[in-house]
Structure formats: structure tokens, C-alpha cells
PDB file of C-alpha atoms and ligand atoms in Angstrom:
ATOM      1  CA  MET A   1    -100.078 203.017 100.819  1.00 28.00           C
ATOM      2  CA  THR A   2    -100.921 203.529  97.032  1.00 31.00           C
ATOM      3  CA  GLN A   3     -99.672 206.454  94.981  1.00 33.00           C
ATOM      4  CA  PHE A   4    -103.514 207.632  94.840  1.00 33.00           C
ATOM      5  CA  ALA A   5    -103.873 207.202  98.578  1.00 36.00           C
ATOM      6  CA  ALA A   6    -100.596 209.433  99.199  1.00 36.00           C
ATOM      7  CA  ASP A   7    -101.877 212.201  97.291  1.00 42.00           C
ATOM      8  CA  SER A   8    -103.640 214.953  99.339  1.00 54.00           C
ATOM      9  CA  GLY A   9    -104.701 218.513  99.054  1.00 81.00           C
ATOM     10  CA  THR A  10    -103.137 220.728  96.503  1.00 91.00           C
ATOM     11  CA  SER A  11    -101.115 218.181  95.045  1.00 91.00           C
ATOM     12  CA  LEU A  12    -104.160 215.993  94.427  1.00 90.00           C
ATOM     13  CA  TYR A  13    -106.036 218.911  92.864  1.00 92.00           C
ATOM     14  CA  GLU A  14    -103.136 219.858  90.589  1.00 94.00           C
ATOM     15  CA  ARG A  15    -102.627 216.125  89.550  1.00 91.00           C
ATOM     16  CA  MET A  16    -106.350 215.016  89.130  1.00 91.00           C
ATOM     17  CA  GLY A  17    -108.715 218.173  89.387  1.00 94.00           C
ATOM     18  CA  GLU A  18    -106.639 220.284  86.617  1.00 95.00           C
ATOM     19  CA  ARG A  19    -106.565 217.283  84.407  1.00 94.00           C
ATOM     20  CA  THR A  20    -110.293 217.580  84.060  1.00 97.00           C
ATOM     21  CA  THR A  21    -110.526 221.744  83.957  1.00 98.00           C
ATOM     22  CA  GLN A  22    -107.204 222.544  82.059  1.00 98.00           C
ATOM     23  CA  PRO A  23    -108.544 221.495  78.659  1.00 98.00           C
ATOM     24  CA  PHE A  24    -111.555 224.322  79.155  1.00 98.00           C
ATOM     25  CA  ALA A  25    -109.017 226.547  80.628  1.00 98.00           C
ATOM     26  CA  LEU A  26    -107.058 226.598  77.238  1.00 98.00           C
ATOM     27  CA  ARG A  27    -110.508 226.895  75.418  1.00 98.00           C
ATOM     28  CA  VAL A  28    -111.394 229.897  77.694  1.00 98.00           C
ATOM     29  CA  LEU A  29    -107.910 231.631  76.712  1.00 98.00           C
ATOM     30  CA  ASP A  30    -108.217 230.902  73.121  1.00 98.00           C
ATOM     31  CA  GLY A  31    -111.482 232.545  73.028  1.00 97.00           C
ATOM     32  CA  LEU A  32    -109.774 235.792  74.497  1.00 98.00           C
ATOM     33  CA  GLY A  33    -107.362 236.292  71.489  1.00 97.00           C
ATOM     34  CA  ALA A  34    -103.813 238.026  72.064  1.00 98.00           C
ATOM     35  CA  ILE A  35    -103.486 238.533  75.797  1.00 98.00           C
ATOM     36  CA  ALA A  36     -99.660 239.435  76.059  1.00 98.00           C
ATOM     37  CA  ASN A  37     -98.972 242.238  78.477  1.00 98.00           C
ATOM     38  CA  ARG A  38    -102.524 242.683  79.667  1.00 98.00           C
ATOM     39  CA  SER A  39    -103.489 242.279  83.315  1.00 98.00           C
ATOM     40  CA  VAL A  40    -105.683 239.296  84.059  1.00 99.00           C
ATOM     41  CA  ILE A  41    -107.301 238.187  87.333  1.00 98.00           C
ATOM     42  CA  ASP A  42    -108.056 234.287  87.766  1.00 98.00           C
ATOM     43  CA  ILE A  43    -110.636 234.184  90.560  1.00 98.00           C
ATOM     44  CA  ALA A  44    -111.187 230.941  92.311  1.00 98.00           C
ATOM     45  CA  ALA A  45    -107.963 229.845  90.537  1.00 98.00           C
ATOM     46  CA  GLY A  46    -106.944 226.785  92.486  1.00 97.00           C
ATOM     47  CA  THR A  47    -103.605 225.588  92.141  1.00 97.00           C
ATOM     48  CA  GLY A  48    -103.214 228.003  88.974  1.00 98.00           C
ATOM     49  CA  GLY A  49    -103.556 225.943  85.841  1.00 98.00           C
ATOM     50  CA  LEU A  50    -105.293 228.552  84.041  1.00 98.00           C
ATOM     51  CA  ALA A  51    -103.081 231.328  85.581  1.00 98.00           C
ATOM     52  CA  VAL A  52     -99.838 229.749  84.403  1.00 98.00           C
ATOM     53  CA  ALA A  53    -101.342 229.346  80.965  1.00 98.00           C
ATOM     54  CA  ALA A  54    -102.091 232.841  80.756  1.00 98.00           C
ATOM     55  CA  ALA A  55     -98.738 234.031  81.818  1.00 98.00           C
ATOM     56  CA  GLU A  56     -97.080 231.750  79.415  1.00 98.00           C
ATOM     57  CA  ARG A  57     -99.114 233.738  76.788  1.00 98.00           C
ATOM     58  CA  GLY A  58     -97.473 236.893  78.224  1.00 98.00           C
ATOM     59  CA  ALA A  59    -100.151 238.168  80.398  1.00 98.00           C
ATOM     60  CA  PHE A  60     -99.605 239.684  83.739  1.00 98.00           C
ATOM     61  CA  VAL A  61    -101.723 237.254  86.102  1.00 98.00           C
ATOM     62  CA  THR A  62    -102.978 237.628  89.373  1.00 98.00           C
ATOM     63  CA  ALA A  63    -104.304 234.186  90.657  1.00 98.00           C
ATOM     64  CA  THR A  64    -106.909 234.438  93.447  1.00 98.00           C
ATOM     65  CA  ASP A  65    -108.409 231.900  95.872  1.00 98.00           C
ATOM     66  CA  VAL A  66    -109.892 231.641  99.218  1.00 97.00           C
ATOM     67  CA  SER A  67    -107.700 228.665  99.850  1.00 96.00           C
ATOM     68  CA  ALA A  68    -104.233 229.803 101.307  1.00 96.00           C
ATOM     69  CA  ALA A  69    -102.812 226.340 100.357  1.00 95.00           C
ATOM     70  CA  MET A  70    -104.215 226.712  96.755  1.00 96.00           C
ATOM     71  CA  VAL A  71    -102.772 230.251  96.692  1.00 97.00           C
ATOM     72  CA  LYS A  72     -99.646 229.143  97.990  1.00 96.00           C
ATOM     73  CA  ARG A  73     -99.141 226.630  95.174  1.00 96.00           C
ATOM     74  CA  ALA A  74    -100.345 229.044  92.414  1.00 97.00           C
ATOM     75  CA  ALA A  75     -97.709 231.398  93.635  1.00 98.00           C
ATOM     76  CA  GLU A  76     -94.925 229.032  93.440  1.00 97.00           C
ATOM     77  CA  ARG A  77     -96.049 228.320  89.944  1.00 98.00           C
ATOM     78  CA  LEU A  78     -96.177 231.740  88.737  1.00 98.00           C
ATOM     79  CA  LEU A  79     -92.794 232.666  90.294  1.00 98.00           C
ATOM     80  CA  PRO A  80     -90.903 232.378  86.895  1.00 98.00           C
ATOM     81  CA  PHE A  81     -93.306 234.872  85.311  1.00 98.00           C
ATOM     82  CA  GLN A  82     -92.362 238.598  86.013  1.00 97.00           C
ATOM     83  CA  GLY A  83     -95.539 240.615  86.993  1.00 98.00           C
ATOM     84  CA  SER A  84     -97.777 237.594  87.890  1.00 98.00           C
ATOM     85  CA  ARG A  85     -98.501 236.681  91.434  1.00 98.00           C
ATOM     86  CA  ALA A  86    -101.141 234.906  93.594  1.00 98.00           C
ATOM     87  CA  GLN A  87    -103.290 236.235  96.577  1.00 98.00           C
ATOM     88  CA  ILE A  88    -105.958 235.041  98.969  1.00 98.00           C
ATOM     89  CA  GLU A  89    -109.363 236.485  97.937  1.00 98.00           C
ATOM     90  CA  ASP A  90    -113.085 235.747  98.707  1.00 98.00           C
ATOM     91  CA  PHE A  91    -114.969 235.907  95.263  1.00 98.00           C
ATOM     92  CA  ARG A  92    -117.875 237.192  97.077  1.00 98.00           C
ATOM     93  CA  ALA A  93    -116.313 240.491  98.272  1.00 98.00           C
ATOM     94  CA  LEU A  94    -113.035 240.874  96.475  1.00 98.00           C
ATOM     95  CA  THR A  95    -110.471 243.268  98.189  1.00 98.00           C
ATOM     96  CA  ILE A  96    -109.737 244.902  94.866  1.00 98.00           C
ATOM     97  CA  PRO A  97    -110.441 248.488  93.751  1.00 98.00           C
ATOM     98  CA  ASP A  98    -112.781 248.971  90.798  1.00 98.00           C
ATOM     99  CA  ALA A  99    -111.547 248.470  87.089  1.00 98.00           C
ATOM    100  CA  GLN A 100    -108.110 247.253  87.802  1.00 98.00           C
ATOM    101  CA  PHE A 101    -108.038 244.414  85.447  1.00 98.00           C
ATOM    102  CA  ASP A 102    -108.267 244.211  81.491  1.00 98.00           C
ATOM    103  CA  ILE A 103    -109.606 240.736  81.747  1.00 98.00           C
ATOM    104  CA  SER A 104    -111.257 238.758  84.592  1.00 98.00           C
ATOM    105  CA  ILE A 105    -111.647 234.958  84.413  1.00 98.00           C
ATOM    106  CA  SER A 106    -113.142 232.375  86.474  1.00 98.00           C
ATOM    107  CA  ILE A 107    -113.297 228.672  85.621  1.00 98.00           C
ATOM    108  CA  PHE A 108    -115.264 226.047  87.577  1.00 97.00           C
ATOM    109  CA  GLY A 109    -114.707 228.767  90.286  1.00 97.00           C
ATOM    110  CA  VAL A 110    -117.743 231.475  90.965  1.00 97.00           C
ATOM    111  CA  LEU A 111    -120.427 229.334  88.924  1.00 96.00           C
ATOM    112  CA  ALA A 112    -119.832 226.174  91.219  1.00 94.00           C
ATOM    113  CA  PHE A 113    -121.235 227.942  94.125  1.00 94.00           C
ATOM    114  CA  ALA A 114    -124.526 229.426  95.383  1.00 93.00           C
ATOM    115  CA  ALA A 115    -122.800 232.885  95.590  1.00 95.00           C
ATOM    116  CA  TRP A 116    -122.459 233.022  91.816  1.00 94.00           C
ATOM    117  CA  ARG A 117    -124.197 236.247  91.076  1.00 93.00           C
ATOM    118  CA  GLN A 118    -122.248 237.962  93.606  1.00 95.00           C
ATOM    119  CA  GLY A 119    -119.136 236.623  91.940  1.00 96.00           C
ATOM    120  CA  ILE A 120    -119.899 237.568  88.507  1.00 96.00           C
ATOM    121  CA  ALA A 121    -120.750 241.107  89.877  1.00 95.00           C
ATOM    122  CA  GLU A 122    -117.401 241.160  91.504  1.00 97.00           C
ATOM    123  CA  MET A 123    -115.789 240.197  88.198  1.00 97.00           C
ATOM    124  CA  ALA A 124    -117.502 242.911  86.533  1.00 97.00           C
ATOM    125  CA  ARG A 125    -116.556 245.682  89.315  1.00 97.00           C
ATOM    126  CA  VAL A 126    -112.819 244.826  89.105  1.00 98.00           C
ATOM    127  CA  THR A 127    -112.705 244.751  85.064  1.00 98.00           C
ATOM    128  CA  ARG A 128    -112.197 248.104  83.352  1.00 98.00           C
ATOM    129  CA  ARG A 129    -114.670 249.257  81.061  1.00 97.00           C
ATOM    130  CA  GLY A 130    -114.651 247.382  77.599  1.00 97.00           C
ATOM    131  CA  GLY A 131    -112.392 244.540  79.269  1.00 98.00           C
ATOM    132  CA  GLN A 132    -113.208 240.883  78.897  1.00 98.00           C
ATOM    133  CA  ILE A 133    -114.866 238.678  81.086  1.00 98.00           C
ATOM    134  CA  ALA A 134    -114.838 235.034  80.736  1.00 98.00           C
ATOM    135  CA  LEU A 135    -116.311 231.853  82.639  1.00 98.00           C
ATOM    136  CA  ALA A 136    -116.548 228.365  82.493  1.00 98.00           C
ATOM    137  CA  MET A 137    -118.859 225.584  84.171  1.00 97.00           C
ATOM    138  CA  TRP A 138    -119.658 221.847  83.719  1.00 96.00           C
ATOM    139  CA  THR A 139    -123.031 221.670  81.758  1.00 95.00           C
ATOM    140  CA  HIS A 140    -124.194 219.279  84.372  1.00 88.00           C
ATOM    141  CA  GLY A 141    -125.749 216.831  81.859  1.00 84.00           C
ATOM    142  CA  ASP A 142    -125.158 213.253  83.073  1.00 80.00           C
ATOM    143  CA  ASP A 143    -121.609 212.206  82.578  1.00 94.00           C
ATOM    144  CA  CYS A 144    -119.940 215.844  81.399  1.00 97.00           C
ATOM    145  CA  SER A 145    -117.415 215.231  84.225  1.00 97.00           C
ATOM    146  CA  PRO A 146    -115.711 212.340  86.036  1.00 97.00           C
ATOM    147  CA  ALA A 147    -117.479 213.750  89.078  1.00 95.00           C
ATOM    148  CA  HIS A 148    -120.807 213.663  87.033  1.00 95.00           C
ATOM    149  CA  VAL A 149    -120.356 209.731  86.134  1.00 96.00           C
ATOM    150  CA  MET A 150    -119.852 209.375  89.859  1.00 96.00           C
ATOM    151  CA  ARG A 151    -123.085 211.093  90.525  1.00 94.00           C
ATOM    152  CA  ARG A 152    -125.125 209.066  88.193  1.00 95.00           C
ATOM    153  CA  ALA A 153    -123.517 205.807  89.479  1.00 97.00           C
ATOM    154  CA  PHE A 154    -124.014 206.953  93.158  1.00 97.00           C
ATOM    155  CA  ARG A 155    -127.730 207.870  92.242  1.00 94.00           C
ATOM    156  CA  ASN A 156    -128.309 204.511  90.605  1.00 96.00           C
ATOM    157  CA  THR A 157    -126.691 202.500  93.838  1.00 97.00           C
ATOM    158  CA  PHE A 158    -128.277 205.002  96.498  1.00 97.00           C
ATOM    159  CA  PRO A 159    -131.422 206.225  95.055  1.00 95.00           C
ATOM    160  CA  GLU A 160    -132.410 208.284  98.159  1.00 94.00           C
ATOM    161  CA  ARG A 161    -128.982 209.994  98.866  1.00 95.00           C
ATOM    162  CA  GLU A 162    -127.338 213.001  97.402  1.00 93.00           C
ATOM    163  CA  LEU A 163    -123.721 212.756  96.513  1.00 94.00           C
ATOM    164  CA  TRP A 164    -123.116 216.590  97.094  1.00 92.00           C
ATOM    165  CA  PRO A 165    -125.063 219.241  98.592  1.00 87.00           C
ATOM    166  CA  ALA A 166    -127.746 220.824  96.578  1.00 83.00           C
ATOM    167  CA  ASP A 167    -126.419 224.382  96.498  1.00 78.00           C
ATOM    168  CA  LEU A 168    -122.998 223.140  95.184  1.00 83.00           C
ATOM    169  CA  PHE A 169    -122.953 223.283  91.414  1.00 87.00           C
ATOM    170  CA  PRO A 170    -125.969 225.642  90.605  1.00 88.00           C
ATOM    171  CA  LEU A 171    -127.714 224.154  87.385  1.00 90.00           C
ATOM    172  CA  PHE A 172    -127.507 226.508  84.298  1.00 92.00           C
ATOM    173  CA  SER A 173    -128.747 226.500  80.604  1.00 92.00           C
ATOM    174  CA  GLU A 174    -127.190 228.490  77.878  1.00 93.00           C
ATOM    175  CA  ASN A 175    -130.023 230.954  78.190  1.00 94.00           C
ATOM    176  CA  SER A 176    -129.896 231.462  81.951  1.00 93.00           C
ATOM    177  CA  LEU A 177    -126.204 231.743  81.691  1.00 94.00           C
ATOM    178  CA  THR A 178    -126.783 234.482  79.205  1.00 95.00           C
ATOM    179  CA  ALA A 179    -129.245 236.552  80.953  1.00 94.00           C
ATOM    180  CA  SER A 180    -127.175 236.242  84.185  1.00 92.00           C
ATOM    181  CA  ALA A 181    -124.002 237.711  82.420  1.00 94.00           C
ATOM    182  CA  ARG A 182    -126.272 240.727  80.922  1.00 94.00           C
ATOM    183  CA  GLU A 183    -127.571 241.210  84.412  1.00 93.00           C
ATOM    184  CA  ALA A 184    -124.261 241.534  85.924  1.00 90.00           C
ATOM    185  CA  GLY A 185    -123.570 244.353  83.319  1.00 90.00           C
ATOM    186  CA  LEU A 186    -121.877 242.329  80.336  1.00 95.00           C
ATOM    187  CA  VAL A 187    -122.232 242.984  76.872  1.00 97.00           C
ATOM    188  CA  GLY A 188    -121.532 241.129  73.630  1.00 97.00           C
ATOM    189  CA  VAL A 189    -122.141 237.842  75.851  1.00 97.00           C
ATOM    190  CA  GLU A 190    -121.751 234.602  74.145  1.00 97.00           C
ATOM    191  CA  VAL A 191    -122.106 231.080  75.762  1.00 97.00           C
ATOM    192  CA  GLN A 192    -120.884 227.973  73.854  1.00 96.00           C
ATOM    193  CA  VAL A 193    -120.735 224.403  75.093  1.00 96.00           C
ATOM    194  CA  ALA A 194    -117.215 223.170  74.664  1.00 97.00           C
ATOM    195  CA  THR A 195    -116.006 219.456  74.730  1.00 97.00           C
ATOM    196  CA  ALA A 196    -112.797 217.701  75.822  1.00 97.00           C
ATOM    197  CA  GLU A 197    -111.951 214.251  76.517  1.00 97.00           C
ATOM    198  CA  TRP A 198    -110.726 213.007  79.702  1.00 97.00           C
ATOM    199  CA  CYS A 199    -108.645 209.688  80.203  1.00 96.00           C
ATOM    200  CA  PRO A 200    -107.592 208.504  83.351  1.00 95.00           C
ATOM    201  CA  PHE A 201    -103.861 207.881  84.140  1.00 94.00           C
ATOM    202  CA  SER A 202    -104.957 204.142  84.095  1.00 94.00           C
ATOM    203  CA  SER A 203    -108.250 202.807  82.676  1.00 95.00           C
ATOM    204  CA  ALA A 204    -107.656 199.578  84.373  1.00 94.00           C
ATOM    205  CA  ASP A 205    -107.376 201.213  87.823  1.00 95.00           C
ATOM    206  CA  VAL A 206    -109.722 204.106  87.584  1.00 96.00           C
ATOM    207  CA  VAL A 207    -111.780 203.586  90.543  1.00 96.00           C
ATOM    208  CA  ARG A 208    -108.747 203.633  92.926  1.00 94.00           C
ATOM    209  CA  GLU A 209    -107.381 206.671  90.959  1.00 93.00           C
ATOM    210  CA  CYS A 210    -110.585 208.593  91.559  1.00 94.00           C
ATOM    211  CA  ASP A 211    -111.102 207.806  94.972  1.00 94.00           C
ATOM    212  CA  PRO A 212    -109.044 210.603  96.797  1.00 92.00           C
ATOM    213  CA  MET A 213    -110.745 213.223  94.607  1.00 91.00           C
ATOM    214  CA  PHE A 214    -114.298 211.698  95.177  1.00 94.00           C
ATOM    215  CA  LYS A 215    -113.904 211.559  98.958  1.00 93.00           C
ATOM    216  CA  GLY A 216    -114.505 215.257  99.040  1.00 91.00           C
ATOM    217  CA  PHE A 217    -117.998 214.459  98.173  1.00 94.00           C
ATOM    218  CA  PRO A 218    -120.038 214.108 101.235  1.00 95.00           C
ATOM    219  CA  GLY A 219    -122.306 211.281 100.017  1.00 96.00           C
ATOM    220  CA  TYR A 220    -119.111 209.053  99.010  1.00 96.00           C
ATOM    221  CA  SER A 221    -117.139 209.987 101.984  1.00 95.00           C
ATOM    222  CA  ALA A 222    -120.093 208.981 104.425  1.00 96.00           C
ATOM    223  CA  LEU A 223    -120.426 205.227 102.645  1.00 97.00           C
ATOM    224  CA  VAL A 224    -119.652 202.325 105.083  1.00 97.00           C
ATOM    225  CA  THR A 225    -117.519 199.637 103.931  1.00 96.00           C
ATOM    226  CA  HIS A 226    -120.004 197.171 102.213  1.00 97.00           C
ATOM    227  CA  GLU A 227    -121.579 200.412 100.532  1.00 97.00           C
ATOM    228  CA  THR A 228    -118.228 201.316  99.441  1.00 97.00           C
ATOM    229  CA  VAL A 229    -117.639 197.923  97.538  1.00 97.00           C
ATOM    230  CA  ALA A 230    -121.189 198.249  96.001  1.00 97.00           C
ATOM    231  CA  MET A 231    -120.131 201.804  94.928  1.00 97.00           C
ATOM    232  CA  HIS A 232    -116.670 200.630  93.430  1.00 97.00           C
ATOM    233  CA  LYS A 233    -118.306 198.028  91.280  1.00 97.00           C
ATOM    234  CA  ALA A 234    -120.878 200.738  89.810  1.00 97.00           C
ATOM    235  CA  LEU A 235    -118.532 203.180  89.141  1.00 97.00           C
ATOM    236  CA  ALA A 236    -116.126 200.788  87.576  1.00 97.00           C
ATOM    237  CA  GLU A 237    -118.980 199.775  85.306  1.00 97.00           C
ATOM    238  CA  ALA A 238    -120.115 203.487  84.529  1.00 97.00           C
ATOM    239  CA  PHE A 239    -116.416 204.237  83.547  1.00 97.00           C
ATOM    240  CA  GLN A 240    -115.807 201.179  81.506  1.00 97.00           C
ATOM    241  CA  SER A 241    -118.856 201.838  79.480  1.00 97.00           C
ATOM    242  CA  TYR A 242    -116.194 204.691  77.907  1.00 98.00           C
ATOM    243  CA  ALA A 243    -113.755 202.367  77.036  1.00 98.00           C
ATOM    244  CA  ASP A 244    -112.554 202.248  73.591  1.00 97.00           C
ATOM    245  CA  ALA A 245    -111.458 198.918  71.488  1.00 97.00           C
ATOM    246  CA  HIS A 246    -108.139 199.140  73.023  1.00 97.00           C
ATOM    247  CA  GLY A 247    -109.651 199.138  76.904  1.00 97.00           C
ATOM    248  CA  ILE A 248    -108.700 202.977  77.237  1.00 97.00           C
ATOM    249  CA  ILE A 249    -111.515 205.127  79.009  1.00 98.00           C
ATOM    250  CA  ARG A 250    -112.270 208.158  77.002  1.00 98.00           C
ATOM    251  CA  LEU A 251    -114.972 210.317  78.534  1.00 98.00           C
ATOM    252  CA  PRO A 252    -116.300 213.224  76.598  1.00 97.00           C
ATOM    253  CA  THR A 253    -116.335 216.223  78.876  1.00 98.00           C
ATOM    254  CA  LYS A 254    -118.450 219.085  78.510  1.00 97.00           C
ATOM    255  CA  ALA A 255    -118.611 222.728  79.898  1.00 97.00           C
ATOM    256  CA  PHE A 256    -120.182 225.916  79.021  1.00 97.00           C
ATOM    257  CA  VAL A 257    -117.811 228.638  78.153  1.00 98.00           C
ATOM    258  CA  VAL A 258    -118.829 232.359  78.702  1.00 97.00           C
ATOM    259  CA  HIS A 259    -117.369 235.169  77.113  1.00 98.00           C
ATOM    260  CA  GLY A 260    -118.546 238.784  77.516  1.00 98.00           C
ATOM    261  CA  ARG A 261    -117.420 242.689  78.101  1.00 98.00           C
ATOM    262  CA  LYS A 262    -117.851 244.920  80.525  1.00 97.00           C
ATOM    263  CA  ALA A 263    -120.210 247.679  79.499  1.00 93.00           C
TER     264      ALA A 263
HETATM  265  C1  SAM B   1    -113.308 223.151  91.429  1.00 54.36           C
HETATM  266  S1  SAM B   1    -111.785 224.302  91.963  1.00 54.36           S
HETATM  267  C2  SAM B   1    -111.502 225.322  90.444  1.00 54.36           C
HETATM  268  C3  SAM B   1    -109.971 225.577  90.400  1.00 54.36           C
HETATM  269  C4  SAM B   1    -109.500 226.226  89.169  1.00 54.36           C
HETATM  270  N1  SAM B   1    -110.016 227.342  88.431  1.00 54.36           N
HETATM  271  C5  SAM B   1    -109.731 225.035  88.062  1.00 54.36           C
HETATM  272  O1  SAM B   1    -110.415 225.138  87.012  1.00 54.36           O
HETATM  273  O2  SAM B   1    -108.815 224.065  88.215  1.00 54.36           O
HETATM  274  C6  SAM B   1    -112.764 225.543  92.727  1.00 54.36           C
HETATM  275  C7  SAM B   1    -111.860 226.510  93.631  1.00 54.36           C
HETATM  276  O3  SAM B   1    -112.783 227.541  94.092  1.00 54.36           O
HETATM  277  C8  SAM B   1    -112.126 228.111  95.346  1.00 54.36           C
HETATM  278  N2  SAM B   1    -113.296 228.670  96.105  1.00 54.36           N
HETATM  279  C9  SAM B   1    -114.211 228.000  96.530  1.00 54.36           C
HETATM  280  N3  SAM B   1    -115.015 229.262  97.427  1.00 54.36           N
HETATM  281  C10 SAM B   1    -114.494 230.347  97.187  1.00 54.36           C
HETATM  282  C11 SAM B   1    -114.495 231.675  97.370  1.00 54.36           C
HETATM  283  N4  SAM B   1    -115.582 232.093  98.004  1.00 54.36           N
HETATM  284  N5  SAM B   1    -113.796 232.752  96.835  1.00 54.36           N
HETATM  285  C12 SAM B   1    -112.688 232.394  95.995  1.00 54.36           C
HETATM  286  N6  SAM B   1    -112.355 230.892  95.813  1.00 54.36           N
HETATM  287  C13 SAM B   1    -113.490 229.932  96.190  1.00 54.36           C
HETATM  288  C14 SAM B   1    -111.772 226.699  96.157  1.00 54.36           C
HETATM  289  O4  SAM B   1    -110.683 226.773  96.878  1.00 54.36           O
HETATM  290  C15 SAM B   1    -111.274 226.052  94.808  1.00 54.36           C
HETATM  291  O5  SAM B   1    -109.853 226.028  94.393  1.00 54.36           O
END
């Protein structure tokens, strides 16, 4: 059993998923300015990477997620921070009264799902007037994240198949995100494309490292043995095209970062 195969569930997400999302979490927090002593809700918080970073900056954070396992892990990580906690919430219908928070954030959360409009509306509802709202989501351009590198390699290898369901990861542009945020009642909306760099733990072993994460994609998990072999070859080539002179894979990642205020 490899260390990668031994990983599962929340520990896998914390180790691998957050490795792609956390640079953008920090970018989102930087864009909010000083957040000490302010109340923050993190929606679809996963294992709490952003929530912990916000608590470290002195905010009182409520991390929420629909997954009980994610919430359990986020709660454990928030224990050292008085005034911060985690609770189960579905972003489509939060059980939270109106105008409770100074700041609402969701990164790679509500914008990743078909119900994203409901999600933004709920974020606006639980934010006090004048409070800040921030979101992030992959730009979806080819290769904007390791998963998108995977999607390109998958499409090239199996042109007639889809790696993930069509309603996962809705497509956005800077203009459509600005319009949608304004429709949800946000003002002062700014959408930027932020960039970061993703390196695997081991460039030589990148396919084996990513395999457990990519198994979450239905198209990949459905492959039979000889198809998996072809896929791994294509994936290794796709990742290696980002290797520097020392053989280190350095993938430039890209996400929309949205900031606005509740009117
Ligand atoms: C890609 S992860 C993002 C986690 C974290 N925000 C990050 O950037 O690392 C997406 C998260 O959305 C959560 N999620 C999916 N559907 C949800 C829903 N309806 N309500 C709340 N959370 C949801 C999942 O459980 C998962 O933790």
C-alpha cells in the first residue's frame, strides 16, 4: 500500500485539495484587509484551510460545510481559536438568521455547483449591510488547476467521454461573475484573475500522487485497467510539460477572485 493509496476522505482533501486552493484562500483574505475581531462565515469550507488562516488573522470564524466529516476536521483545527467553530450547513439553505456576519466567504465552494445562484443569495442574506463578500473559483481555462490538466489529458485520450458531470464546475467569465454578484445584491463588485503555482510533492511520482484525488471524478474512476494505463501515460506527459530545467513540475494555476459588499 502506498502512502497515496492509504490517504482517504478528509485527510486526502487536507493534504492534496488544500494544496491547490490555499494560495487562493490567502489571496482572498489579503483582499479583505484587516479582519481581526470581525465575524466571518466560510461556506463550503472543506477541511477549513481558509477558516484557520482567517482565525490566525484574528477573525471569529464559523466554518460550514454539508459534509459532517469535513466539519469535524475543520472544528478540530479551529479548536485553538476562541470564538471560532464549525457547523454543518447546506449552502442552498443556511439555517442562520439574516445579517449575522461581517464577512461571508466561499472559495471553490458555491461557485463549483449548479446551485451557485442560491449560494450567493444565501451568502448575501447572512451578511450585514455593508459587510464584505468574497468568492473564488477556477477560471476553467485549460490547465488552470491539476484537475483541469487531468481533464485535458482525459479528453485527448477519450474524446467521446466526460471526466466530470456537466453541472459540476459551471463556466464563468469575469463579466458573468460581476453580473451575477450584482444580481445577488452586492455592490462594489471586483473580479480579478489571481495566479499561483502548484507543485506536486514528487514531480517524478505525480500521477500516483494525484490518483486518489482524481478517483473522485466519475470518468476516471470508471476506467478499466488498460484504459487506466493509457490515461496515466497521457497524464504524465501533460504534467511533465510543466517541468522546469531541474525536472520540478510547476503548474501555473488560475482562479477568479470576487470581492463585493452587501448593499
Ligand atoms: C472543492 S471543496 C472546497 C473546500 C474549501 N473551500 C477549499 O477551498 O479548500 C468543495 C466543498 O463543498 C462542499 N459542499 C458540496 N455541496 C455543498 C452544499 N450543498 N452545501 C455546503 N457545502 C457543500 C463539499 O463537502 C466540499 O467540502
